[in-house]
Amino acid sequence: MSEKLSFRALQLPNEQRNAYGLRYHDFARYRKHCANRTHRIRSTLKMTHGKGREFKKLPPLKPEMIKDGHLHLLLMESERAWAYSQDLLAQSQKNTEHATTLRHSATGRFRRSVNWSTQLLSHCQTLYASSRLSAEGLLEVTVYTLILNGRFLRYREEFDDALVQLGVARHLLDELAGAARTSRDQALATLFGDEIGPEIRYCAHELGRAEAYNVDKIVAEVAATNRNVLVDGCDALLEAFKKQEESTNKRKTLQEIVWEGEPVPVRNPELVDVFLKVQDAQAKLESSDAQGKSNSKKSVAAYDAILLALSDAEEVAKKLADAQTSSGPRDISFVHAYIVYQLLSRRIQRDLRLMQALLPTTKGATDGRVYPAVVKLLDTVMQSLIQMRALSIVDDNSDLASGVDARISYTKASRCLYLARCFVAVKKYAEALTLHRHAAIHIRETQSHLSVSSEIVFFPLTATELSKLETETSTDQAQAKREWLAYNGGSLTQDPKEYRKPPFFNSALNYVELDLDALRRRAGLEVADEGEKDKDKEKKTQMVVEEREEEPQVPVSRGGLSGLLGGWWGK
């Protein structure tokens, strides 16, 4: 059998560890999973050791008979022994009485894991020599074996040899990441490199190195002198790997993610997969926008696709953030906040486009059947903006935080305006005018935030749009007042059926001073002269004064002892 094998010694353990317990450091669960998986693989390959207590030794495996299942079996056996050793070490820290026994058993299981990985490496070297395994596959198996050897030596406190093993493994991982044909392979190599970085730093510190914190420098020094010693034909193997990667035309790479001018590294294969889906959905959305279909159903469907991809990315990032034990300058918590920001921004864009599609239908309409839908969309936009304001990446940027606050106030003002139109449609003018006053307050808040904020791409807001909203609010407020006055005279309790609109003469008399002399002349009545008018005014004034003088004056009573004595002596 001479078929080409596609064995990935780093991808398979990463998937199994994340799915079966090691994301939360549950080594017992992962060990049981490895035991079950090895049993299934042995049954499939018919490599069981007999039934019952009878043990049948298996014949030696010939290189030409090796399949992918045989390599998977050796890898899972190694993973099973390694997980068992880590579980025993964890138990030794809790059980102090049997700590020595548990550590001795853990050492034996660790040694067995190294033995299984060494067998796997020897088979892969034979397959590579017969051109049945790619250079990438052999490099991954070599890295896996070096990592296990280095960890075992570090556990036995042989820090010098452990530093050499881990340093060469880190160097090979950097080579794999640098020449990877896909972003997932690059993230996979980066993930394993980040895992052994602290172990390299610890070994260097125990050896007393001056720059133990500089992992890259230590790796460069160690790998330059030891990589050809530990790995047979390392230079030729790396050269063959690079040629194979260059000959592969299919390169599905992830575009660089930038936040505030700095790149956001995606160092996990699971995140790479979901970000690639987001990238494809974003490309479809941009193509629909370029064709001028921003308000079409296809555009909304494109938004649904990118929102679904971002929701999956947020779920994966949340799981990784919950299981995170260490942080860095761009850790997984930051990536999770970035994904949530993108999800909320895309959701806001979709809701604004739905509003743009609804609002043109309201032109010339006398009913408010569309306004409740607009209010519902504005509620969703406001909720998304409030969630965005609570994100750490927004709170750390003062300009962005002010911009989000301005959009929140603007959305509240728009919501009050359209909700007031809903109340006007059902003849509830008092509520509508109250909402107009609230809208004016939110507009002033928007003006104060907008003066110190930065531009936000997903929600453009200018002073012209704000002044337009202010004009619409004042116009609607005046129109609502006129309609309320015509409806029931501006009363809160009067029934509009019983209300009669006053004639113009009676209503104008309250605001305009009429010329009664001119009206008397037009009616044919006599008009008094100016002298008689003055005499009448003097008579009226004298009568008022006399009435005031004739009013009885009430004596002021004195209280206390002086009032009592004054009553006795007539004072």
Coordinates of C-alpha atoms in Angstrom, one line a residue:
M1 CA 0.0 0.0 0.0
S2 CA 1.6 3.2 -1.1
E3 CA -1.2 5.9 -0.7
K4 CA -0.2 9.3 0.5
L5 CA -1.1 9.9 4.2
S6 CA -2.3 13.2 5.5
F7 CA -1.5 13.1 9.2
R8 CA -1.6 16.3 11.3
A9 CA 0.1 15.7 14.7
L10 CA -0.7 19.2 16.0
Q11 CA -4.2 19.7 14.7
L12 CA -5.7 16.5 16.1
P13 CA -4.5 17.0 19.7
N14 CA -5.6 20.6 19.7
E15 CA -9.1 19.7 18.6
Q16 CA -9.4 16.8 21.0
R17 CA -8.1 18.8 24.0
N18 CA -10.5 21.7 23.5
A19 CA -13.5 19.4 23.0
Y20 CA -12.9 17.0 25.8
G21 CA -11.9 18.8 29.0
L22 CA -8.5 20.4 28.7
R23 CA -10.0 23.8 27.9
Y24 CA -10.8 23.9 31.6
H25 CA -7.8 21.7 32.7
D26 CA -10.0 18.6 33.3
F27 CA -7.3 15.9 32.8
A28 CA -9.4 13.0 34.1
R29 CA -12.1 13.6 31.5
Y30 CA -9.6 13.9 28.7
R31 CA -7.8 10.7 29.8
K32 CA -11.1 8.8 29.7
H33 CA -11.8 10.1 26.3
C34 CA -8.4 9.1 25.0
A35 CA -8.9 5.6 26.5
N36 CA -12.3 5.2 24.7
R37 CA -10.9 6.6 21.4
T38 CA -7.9 4.2 21.5
H39 CA -10.2 1.3 22.1
R40 CA -12.4 2.3 19.1
I41 CA -9.3 2.7 16.8
R42 CA -7.9 -0.7 17.9
S43 CA -11.3 -2.3 17.1
T44 CA -11.4 -0.6 13.7
L45 CA -7.9 -1.6 12.8
K46 CA -8.4 -5.1 14.3
M47 CA -5.4 -4.6 16.6
T48 CA -7.0 -5.8 19.9
H49 CA -5.0 -8.1 22.2
G50 CA -7.5 -10.9 22.3
K51 CA -10.6 -11.4 24.5
G52 CA -10.9 -11.9 28.2
R53 CA -7.7 -12.7 30.1
E54 CA -6.0 -14.2 27.2
F55 CA -3.3 -11.8 25.8
K56 CA -2.3 -12.1 22.2
K57 CA 0.8 -10.1 21.2
L58 CA 0.4 -8.3 17.9
P59 CA 2.9 -8.8 15.1
P60 CA 5.3 -6.0 14.3
L61 CA 3.8 -3.3 12.0
K62 CA 5.3 -3.2 8.6
P63 CA 5.9 0.3 7.1
E64 CA 4.0 -0.5 3.9
M65 CA 0.9 -1.5 5.9
I66 CA 0.8 1.8 7.9
K67 CA -2.4 3.8 7.6
D68 CA -3.6 7.0 9.1
G69 CA -5.4 5.0 11.8
H70 CA -2.1 3.5 13.0
L71 CA -0.6 6.9 13.4
H72 CA -3.7 8.2 15.2
L73 CA -3.5 5.2 17.6
L74 CA 0.1 6.0 18.6
L75 CA -0.8 9.7 19.0
M76 CA -3.8 9.0 21.2
E77 CA -1.8 6.5 23.3
S78 CA 0.7 9.2 23.9
E79 CA -2.0 11.7 24.8
R80 CA -3.6 9.2 27.1
A81 CA -0.4 8.6 29.1
W82 CA 0.4 12.3 29.2
A83 CA -3.1 13.2 30.5
Y84 CA -2.9 10.4 33.1
S85 CA 0.5 11.8 34.4
Q86 CA -0.9 15.3 34.7
D87 CA -4.0 14.0 36.5
L88 CA -1.7 12.1 39.0
L89 CA 0.4 15.2 39.5
A90 CA -2.7 17.2 40.3
Q91 CA -3.9 14.6 42.8
S92 CA -0.4 14.6 44.5
Q93 CA -0.8 18.3 45.3
K94 CA -4.1 17.6 47.1
N95 CA -3.3 14.2 48.7
T96 CA -0.2 14.9 50.8
E97 CA -0.1 11.5 52.4
H98 CA 0.4 9.6 49.2
A99 CA 2.1 12.4 47.3
T100 CA 5.3 10.5 46.8
T101 CA 3.5 7.4 45.3
L102 CA 1.4 9.5 43.1
R103 CA 4.4 11.5 41.7
H104 CA 6.3 8.2 41.1
S105 CA 3.3 6.9 39.1
A106 CA 3.1 10.1 37.2
T107 CA 6.7 9.9 36.2
G108 CA 6.1 6.4 34.8
R109 CA 3.1 7.5 32.8
F110 CA 5.0 10.5 31.5
R111 CA 7.9 8.3 30.4
R112 CA 5.4 6.0 28.7
S113 CA 4.0 9.0 26.8
V114 CA 7.4 9.9 25.6
N115 CA 7.9 6.3 24.4
W116 CA 4.7 6.4 22.4
S117 CA 5.6 9.7 20.7
T118 CA 9.1 8.3 19.9
Q119 CA 7.5 5.3 18.1
L120 CA 5.2 7.7 16.2
L121 CA 8.2 9.8 15.1
S122 CA 10.2 6.8 13.9
H123 CA 7.2 5.6 11.8
C124 CA 6.7 9.1 10.3
Q125 CA 10.4 9.3 9.4
T126 CA 10.1 6.0 7.5
L127 CA 7.0 7.2 5.7
Y128 CA 8.6 10.5 4.8
A129 CA 11.6 8.6 3.4
S130 CA 9.2 6.6 1.2
S131 CA 7.4 9.8 0.1
R132 CA 4.2 8.8 1.8
L133 CA 4.2 11.6 4.3
S134 CA 4.6 15.3 3.6
A135 CA 7.4 17.5 5.1
E136 CA 4.8 19.4 7.0
G137 CA 3.4 16.2 8.6
L138 CA 6.9 15.1 9.7
L139 CA 7.7 18.6 11.1
E140 CA 4.5 18.5 13.2
V141 CA 5.3 15.1 14.6
T142 CA 8.9 16.2 15.4
V143 CA 7.6 19.3 17.2
Y144 CA 5.1 17.2 19.2
T145 CA 7.9 14.8 20.3
L146 CA 10.3 17.6 21.2
I147 CA 7.6 19.3 23.3
L148 CA 6.9 16.1 25.2
N149 CA 10.6 15.4 25.8
G150 CA 11.2 19.0 26.9
R151 CA 8.3 18.9 29.4
F152 CA 9.5 15.6 30.8
L153 CA 13.0 16.9 31.3
R154 CA 11.7 20.0 32.9
Y155 CA 9.6 17.9 35.2
R156 CA 12.8 16.0 36.2
E157 CA 14.5 19.4 36.7
E158 CA 17.0 18.8 33.9
F159 CA 16.6 22.4 32.8
D160 CA 19.6 22.5 30.4
D161 CA 18.4 19.7 28.2
A162 CA 14.8 20.8 28.6
L163 CA 15.7 24.3 27.3
V164 CA 17.3 22.8 24.2
Q165 CA 14.4 20.6 23.4
L166 CA 11.8 23.3 23.9
G167 CA 13.9 25.9 22.1
V168 CA 14.2 23.8 19.0
A169 CA 10.5 23.0 19.1
R170 CA 9.7 26.7 19.3
H171 CA 12.0 27.4 16.4
L172 CA 10.3 24.8 14.2
L173 CA 6.9 26.2 15.2
D174 CA 8.0 29.7 14.1
E175 CA 9.1 28.2 10.7
L176 CA 5.7 26.5 10.4
A177 CA 3.8 29.7 11.2
G178 CA 6.0 31.8 8.8
A179 CA 5.4 29.6 5.8
A180 CA 1.9 28.4 6.5
R181 CA -0.5 28.4 3.5
T182 CA -3.6 29.1 5.5
S183 CA -4.3 31.4 8.5
R184 CA -5.6 28.4 10.5
D185 CA -2.2 26.6 10.2
Q186 CA -0.4 29.8 11.1
A187 CA -2.6 30.2 14.2
L188 CA -2.2 26.5 15.2
A189 CA 1.6 26.9 15.1
T190 CA 1.4 30.2 17.0
L191 CA -0.9 28.6 19.7
F192 CA 1.6 25.8 20.5
G193 CA 4.5 28.3 20.4
D194 CA 2.7 30.5 23.0
E195 CA 2.1 27.4 25.2
I196 CA 5.8 26.5 25.5
G197 CA 7.0 30.1 25.8
P198 CA 6.5 30.4 29.6
E199 CA 8.3 27.0 30.0
I200 CA 11.3 28.2 28.1
R201 CA 11.4 31.4 30.2
Y202 CA 11.2 29.2 33.4
C203 CA 14.1 27.0 32.3
A204 CA 16.2 30.0 31.4
H205 CA 15.5 31.6 34.8
E206 CA 16.4 28.4 36.6
L207 CA 19.7 28.3 34.7
G208 CA 20.5 31.8 35.7
R209 CA 20.4 33.4 32.3
A210 CA 20.7 37.2 32.3
E211 CA 17.8 37.8 29.8
A212 CA 15.5 35.0 30.7
Y213 CA 12.5 37.1 29.8
N214 CA 13.6 37.4 26.1
V215 CA 12.2 34.1 24.7
D216 CA 12.9 34.9 21.1
K217 CA 16.6 35.6 21.7
I218 CA 17.0 32.4 23.7
V219 CA 15.3 30.4 21.0
A220 CA 17.5 31.9 18.3
E221 CA 20.7 31.0 20.3
V222 CA 19.6 27.5 21.1
A223 CA 18.1 26.5 17.7
A224 CA 21.2 27.7 15.8
T225 CA 23.5 25.1 17.4
N226 CA 21.1 22.2 18.2
R227 CA 18.4 21.9 15.6
N228 CA 20.5 19.7 13.3
V229 CA 21.6 17.6 16.3
L230 CA 18.0 16.9 17.5
V231 CA 16.3 16.7 14.1
D232 CA 17.9 14.6 11.4
G233 CA 18.3 16.7 8.2
C234 CA 16.5 19.7 9.7
D235 CA 17.7 22.2 7.1
A236 CA 16.7 19.9 4.2
L237 CA 13.4 19.2 5.8
L238 CA 12.6 22.9 6.3
E239 CA 13.6 23.6 2.7
A240 CA 11.3 20.8 1.4
F241 CA 8.5 22.2 3.5
K242 CA 8.8 25.7 2.1
K243 CA 8.9 24.4 -1.5
Q244 CA 5.7 22.4 -0.9
E245 CA 3.9 25.4 0.6
E246 CA 5.0 27.6 -2.3
S247 CA 3.7 25.1 -4.8
T248 CA 0.3 25.1 -3.2
N249 CA -1.9 27.7 -4.9
K250 CA -4.8 27.6 -2.6
R251 CA -4.1 30.1 0.2
K252 CA -7.1 31.1 2.3
T253 CA -5.6 33.8 4.5
L254 CA -7.2 36.1 7.0
Q255 CA -7.0 39.8 6.5
E256 CA -5.2 41.9 9.1
I257 CA -7.5 43.1 11.9
V258 CA -6.7 46.6 13.1
W259 CA -8.0 48.5 16.1
E260 CA -6.8 52.1 16.8
G261 CA -3.9 51.7 14.4
E262 CA -2.6 48.5 16.0
P263 CA -3.0 45.0 14.6
V264 CA -5.1 42.5 16.6
P265 CA -3.4 39.1 16.4
V266 CA -5.7 36.1 16.1
R267 CA -3.7 33.3 17.8
N268 CA -6.3 30.6 18.0
P269 CA -7.4 28.2 15.2
E270 CA -11.0 28.3 16.3
L271 CA -11.1 32.1 16.0
V272 CA -9.5 31.9 12.6
D273 CA -12.3 29.7 11.3
V274 CA -15.0 32.0 12.5
F275 CA -13.2 35.2 11.3
L276 CA -12.9 33.7 7.8
K277 CA -16.6 33.3 7.7
V278 CA -17.0 36.9 8.8
Q279 CA -14.6 38.0 6.1
D280 CA -16.6 36.1 3.4
A281 CA -19.9 37.6 4.6
Q282 CA -18.4 41.1 4.7
A283 CA -17.2 40.7 1.1
K284 CA -20.7 39.8 0.0
L285 CA -22.1 42.8 1.8
E286 CA -19.6 45.1 0.2
S287 CA -20.4 43.7 -3.3
S288 CA -24.1 44.3 -2.8
D289 CA -23.4 47.9 -1.7
A290 CA -21.2 48.4 -4.7
Q291 CA -24.1 47.4 -7.0
G292 CA -26.3 50.0 -5.5
K293 CA -28.6 47.6 -3.6
S294 CA -28.2 49.2 -0.2
N295 CA -32.0 49.2 0.5
S296 CA -32.9 46.0 -1.2
K297 CA -33.8 42.6 0.3
K298 CA -30.5 41.2 -0.8
S299 CA -28.7 43.8 1.3
V300 CA -30.7 42.8 4.4
A301 CA -29.9 39.1 3.7
A302 CA -26.2 40.0 3.5
Y303 CA -26.5 41.6 6.9
D304 CA -28.1 38.5 8.3
A305 CA -25.2 36.4 7.0
I306 CA -22.6 38.6 8.6
L307 CA -24.5 38.9 11.9
L308 CA -24.8 35.1 12.0
A309 CA -21.0 34.8 11.5
L310 CA -20.2 37.4 14.1
S311 CA -22.6 35.6 16.6
D312 CA -20.6 32.4 16.1
A313 CA -17.4 34.3 16.6
E314 CA -18.7 35.9 19.8
E315 CA -19.7 32.5 21.1
V316 CA -16.3 31.0 20.4
A317 CA -14.4 34.0 21.9
K318 CA -16.5 33.9 25.0
K319 CA -15.6 30.2 25.6
L320 CA -12.0 31.0 25.1
A321 CA -12.2 34.0 27.4
D322 CA -13.9 32.0 30.2
A323 CA -11.1 29.4 29.9
Q324 CA -8.3 31.9 29.8
T325 CA -5.6 31.7 32.5
S326 CA -3.2 34.4 31.4
S327 CA -3.4 37.7 29.6
G328 CA -1.3 39.7 27.3
P329 CA -1.3 43.0 25.4
R330 CA -4.0 41.7 23.1
D331 CA -5.5 38.8 25.0
I332 CA -8.6 36.8 24.2
S333 CA -10.8 39.1 26.4
F334 CA -9.8 42.1 24.1
V335 CA -10.6 40.0 21.0
H336 CA -14.0 39.1 22.5
A337 CA -14.8 42.8 23.2
Y338 CA -13.7 43.6 19.6
I339 CA -16.1 40.9 18.2
V340 CA -19.0 42.2 20.3
Y341 CA -18.3 45.8 19.1
Q342 CA -18.4 44.6 15.5
L343 CA -21.5 42.6 16.1
L344 CA -23.4 45.6 17.6
S345 CA -22.2 48.0 14.9
R346 CA -23.4 45.7 12.1
R347 CA -26.7 45.2 13.9
I348 CA -27.1 49.0 14.1
Q349 CA -26.3 49.4 10.4
R350 CA -29.0 46.8 9.5
D351 CA -31.6 48.6 11.6
L352 CA -30.8 52.0 10.1
R353 CA -31.1 50.6 6.6
L354 CA -34.5 49.1 7.5
M355 CA -35.5 52.5 8.7
Q356 CA -34.4 54.1 5.5
A357 CA -36.5 51.5 3.6
L358 CA -39.6 52.3 5.7
L359 CA -39.5 56.0 6.0
P360 CA -40.0 56.9 2.3
T361 CA -43.4 55.2 2.5
T362 CA -44.6 57.7 5.1
K363 CA -44.5 60.7 2.7
G364 CA -47.9 62.1 2.2
A365 CA -49.5 59.5 4.6
T366 CA -52.1 60.7 7.0
D367 CA -52.0 57.7 9.3
G368 CA -49.2 56.6 11.7
R369 CA -49.2 52.9 10.9
V370 CA -45.5 53.0 10.0
Y371 CA -44.3 54.9 13.0
P372 CA -44.6 52.1 15.5
A373 CA -42.3 50.0 13.4
V374 CA -39.8 52.8 13.3
V375 CA -40.0 53.2 17.0
K376 CA -39.3 49.5 17.5
L377 CA -36.2 49.8 15.3
L378 CA -35.0 52.8 17.2
D379 CA -35.5 50.8 20.5
T380 CA -33.2 48.1 19.1
V381 CA -30.6 50.7 18.0
M382 CA -30.6 52.4 21.4
Q383 CA -30.2 49.0 23.1
S384 CA -27.2 48.1 20.9
L385 CA -25.6 51.5 21.6
I386 CA -26.0 51.1 25.3
Q387 CA -24.4 47.7 25.2
M388 CA -21.6 49.1 23.1
R389 CA -21.0 51.9 25.6
A390 CA -20.4 49.4 28.3
L391 CA -17.6 47.6 26.4
S392 CA -14.1 48.1 27.8
I393 CA -12.6 49.0 24.4
V394 CA -15.1 51.9 24.1
D395 CA -14.7 53.1 27.7
D396 CA -10.9 53.3 27.3
N397 CA -11.2 55.6 24.3
S398 CA -12.7 59.0 25.4
D399 CA -13.4 60.2 21.8
L400 CA -15.2 57.0 20.9
A401 CA -17.1 57.0 24.2
S402 CA -18.3 60.6 23.5
G403 CA -19.3 59.6 20.0
V404 CA -21.4 56.7 21.2
D405 CA -23.0 58.9 23.9
A406 CA -23.9 61.4 21.1
R407 CA -25.5 58.6 19.1
I408 CA -27.5 57.4 22.1
S409 CA -28.9 60.9 22.7
Y410 CA -29.6 61.4 19.0
T411 CA -31.5 58.0 18.9
K412 CA -33.5 58.9 22.0
A413 CA -34.5 62.2 20.4
S414 CA -35.5 60.5 17.2
R415 CA -37.5 57.9 19.2
C416 CA -39.3 60.6 21.0
L417 CA -40.2 62.4 17.7
Y418 CA -41.6 59.3 16.1
L419 CA -43.4 58.2 19.2
A420 CA -45.0 61.6 19.5
R421 CA -46.3 61.2 15.9
C422 CA -47.8 57.9 17.0
F423 CA -49.7 59.7 19.8
V424 CA -50.8 62.5 17.4
A425 CA -52.3 59.9 15.1
V426 CA -54.6 58.7 18.0
K427 CA -55.4 62.3 19.2
K428 CA -53.3 62.2 22.4
Y429 CA -51.8 65.6 22.1
A430 CA -50.7 66.1 25.7
E431 CA -48.4 63.0 25.6
A432 CA -47.1 64.1 22.2
L433 CA -46.1 67.6 23.4
T434 CA -44.4 66.0 26.5
L435 CA -42.4 63.8 24.1
H436 CA -41.5 66.8 22.0
R437 CA -40.0 68.5 25.1
H438 CA -38.0 65.4 25.9
A439 CA -36.7 65.3 22.3
A440 CA -35.5 68.9 22.6
I441 CA -33.6 68.0 25.8
H442 CA -31.9 65.0 24.0
I443 CA -31.0 67.2 21.1
R444 CA -29.2 69.6 23.4
E445 CA -27.3 66.6 24.9
T446 CA -26.4 65.4 21.4
Q447 CA -24.9 68.9 20.6
S448 CA -22.8 68.8 23.7
H449 CA -21.4 65.3 23.1
L450 CA -21.0 65.8 19.3
S451 CA -18.6 68.8 19.8
V452 CA -16.0 66.6 21.6
S453 CA -16.5 63.3 19.9
S454 CA -14.9 61.5 16.9
E455 CA -16.5 60.3 13.8
I456 CA -18.0 56.8 13.8
V457 CA -18.2 55.0 10.5
F458 CA -21.2 52.7 11.1
F459 CA -23.4 55.6 12.4
P460 CA -22.6 58.9 10.6
L461 CA -23.9 61.9 12.4
T462 CA -23.3 65.6 11.4
A463 CA -24.5 68.9 12.7
T464 CA -26.7 69.3 9.6
E465 CA -28.7 66.1 10.4
L466 CA -29.0 67.3 14.0
S467 CA -30.4 70.7 13.0
K468 CA -32.8 68.9 10.6
L469 CA -34.1 66.8 13.5
E470 CA -34.4 69.9 15.7
T471 CA -36.4 71.7 12.9
E472 CA -38.7 68.6 12.5
T473 CA -39.3 68.5 16.2
S474 CA -40.2 72.2 16.5
T475 CA -42.5 72.0 13.4
D476 CA -44.3 68.9 14.7
Q477 CA -44.7 70.5 18.1
A478 CA -46.4 73.6 16.7
Q479 CA -48.6 71.5 14.4
A480 CA -49.6 69.4 17.4
K481 CA -50.6 72.5 19.4
R482 CA -52.8 73.8 16.5
E483 CA -54.5 70.4 16.1
W484 CA -55.1 70.1 19.9
L485 CA -56.6 73.6 20.0
A486 CA -58.9 72.7 17.1
Y487 CA -59.7 69.3 18.6
N488 CA -61.1 70.3 22.0
G489 CA -59.6 73.7 22.8
G490 CA -56.5 72.3 24.4
S491 CA -58.4 70.8 27.3
L492 CA -57.4 67.6 29.1
T493 CA -60.9 66.7 30.2
Q494 CA -63.4 68.2 27.8
D495 CA -65.2 65.9 25.4
P496 CA -64.5 66.9 21.8
K497 CA -68.1 66.2 20.9
E498 CA -69.3 68.9 23.2
Y499 CA -66.6 71.4 22.3
R500 CA -67.7 74.3 20.0
K501 CA -65.1 76.4 18.4
P502 CA -65.5 80.1 19.5
P503 CA -66.0 82.6 16.7
F504 CA -63.2 84.7 15.6
F505 CA -64.5 87.9 17.2
N506 CA -64.8 86.4 20.7
S507 CA -61.3 84.8 20.5
A508 CA -59.7 87.9 19.1
L509 CA -61.1 90.1 21.8
N510 CA -58.8 88.4 24.3
Y511 CA -55.7 89.4 22.5
V512 CA -56.6 92.7 20.5
E513 CA -57.7 96.0 22.0
L514 CA -60.7 97.1 20.0
D515 CA -61.6 100.7 19.0
L516 CA -65.1 100.9 20.4
D517 CA -65.7 104.4 19.2
A518 CA -65.2 103.3 15.6
L519 CA -67.6 100.4 16.1
R520 CA -70.2 102.8 17.5
R521 CA -69.8 105.1 14.5
R522 CA -70.3 102.2 12.1
A523 CA -73.3 101.2 14.0
G524 CA -74.8 104.7 13.8
L525 CA -74.6 105.5 17.5
E526 CA -73.5 108.7 19.2
V527 CA -69.9 109.0 20.2
A528 CA -69.0 111.1 23.3
D529 CA -66.6 114.0 23.1
E530 CA -63.1 113.9 24.6
G531 CA -64.1 116.3 27.4
E532 CA -67.1 114.2 28.4
K533 CA -64.8 111.1 28.4
D534 CA -62.4 112.8 30.8
K535 CA -65.3 113.9 33.1
D536 CA -66.6 110.3 33.2
K537 CA -63.2 109.0 34.1
E538 CA -62.9 111.5 36.9
K539 CA -66.3 110.6 38.3
K540 CA -65.5 106.9 38.2
T541 CA -62.1 107.5 40.0
Q542 CA -63.8 109.7 42.7
M543 CA -66.5 107.0 43.3
V544 CA -63.8 104.4 43.8
V545 CA -61.9 106.6 46.3
E546 CA -65.1 107.3 48.3
E547 CA -65.9 103.6 48.4
R548 CA -62.5 102.9 49.9
E549 CA -62.9 105.6 52.5
E550 CA -66.3 104.4 53.6
E551 CA -65.0 100.9 54.4
P552 CA -65.0 100.4 58.2
Q553 CA -61.6 100.0 59.8
V554 CA -61.3 97.0 62.1
P555 CA -59.4 97.9 65.3
V556 CA -56.3 96.0 65.9
S557 CA -56.5 94.0 69.1
R558 CA -53.6 93.9 71.5
G559 CA -52.9 90.6 72.9
G560 CA -51.4 89.5 76.2
L561 CA -51.5 91.3 79.6
S562 CA -51.7 94.9 78.2
G563 CA -54.9 94.0 76.3
L564 CA -56.5 92.5 79.4
L565 CA -55.7 95.6 81.6
G566 CA -56.8 98.0 78.9
G567 CA -60.2 96.3 78.9
W568 CA -60.6 97.0 82.7
W569 CA -59.7 100.7 82.6
G570 CA -61.4 101.4 79.3
K571 CA -58.3 101.8 77.3

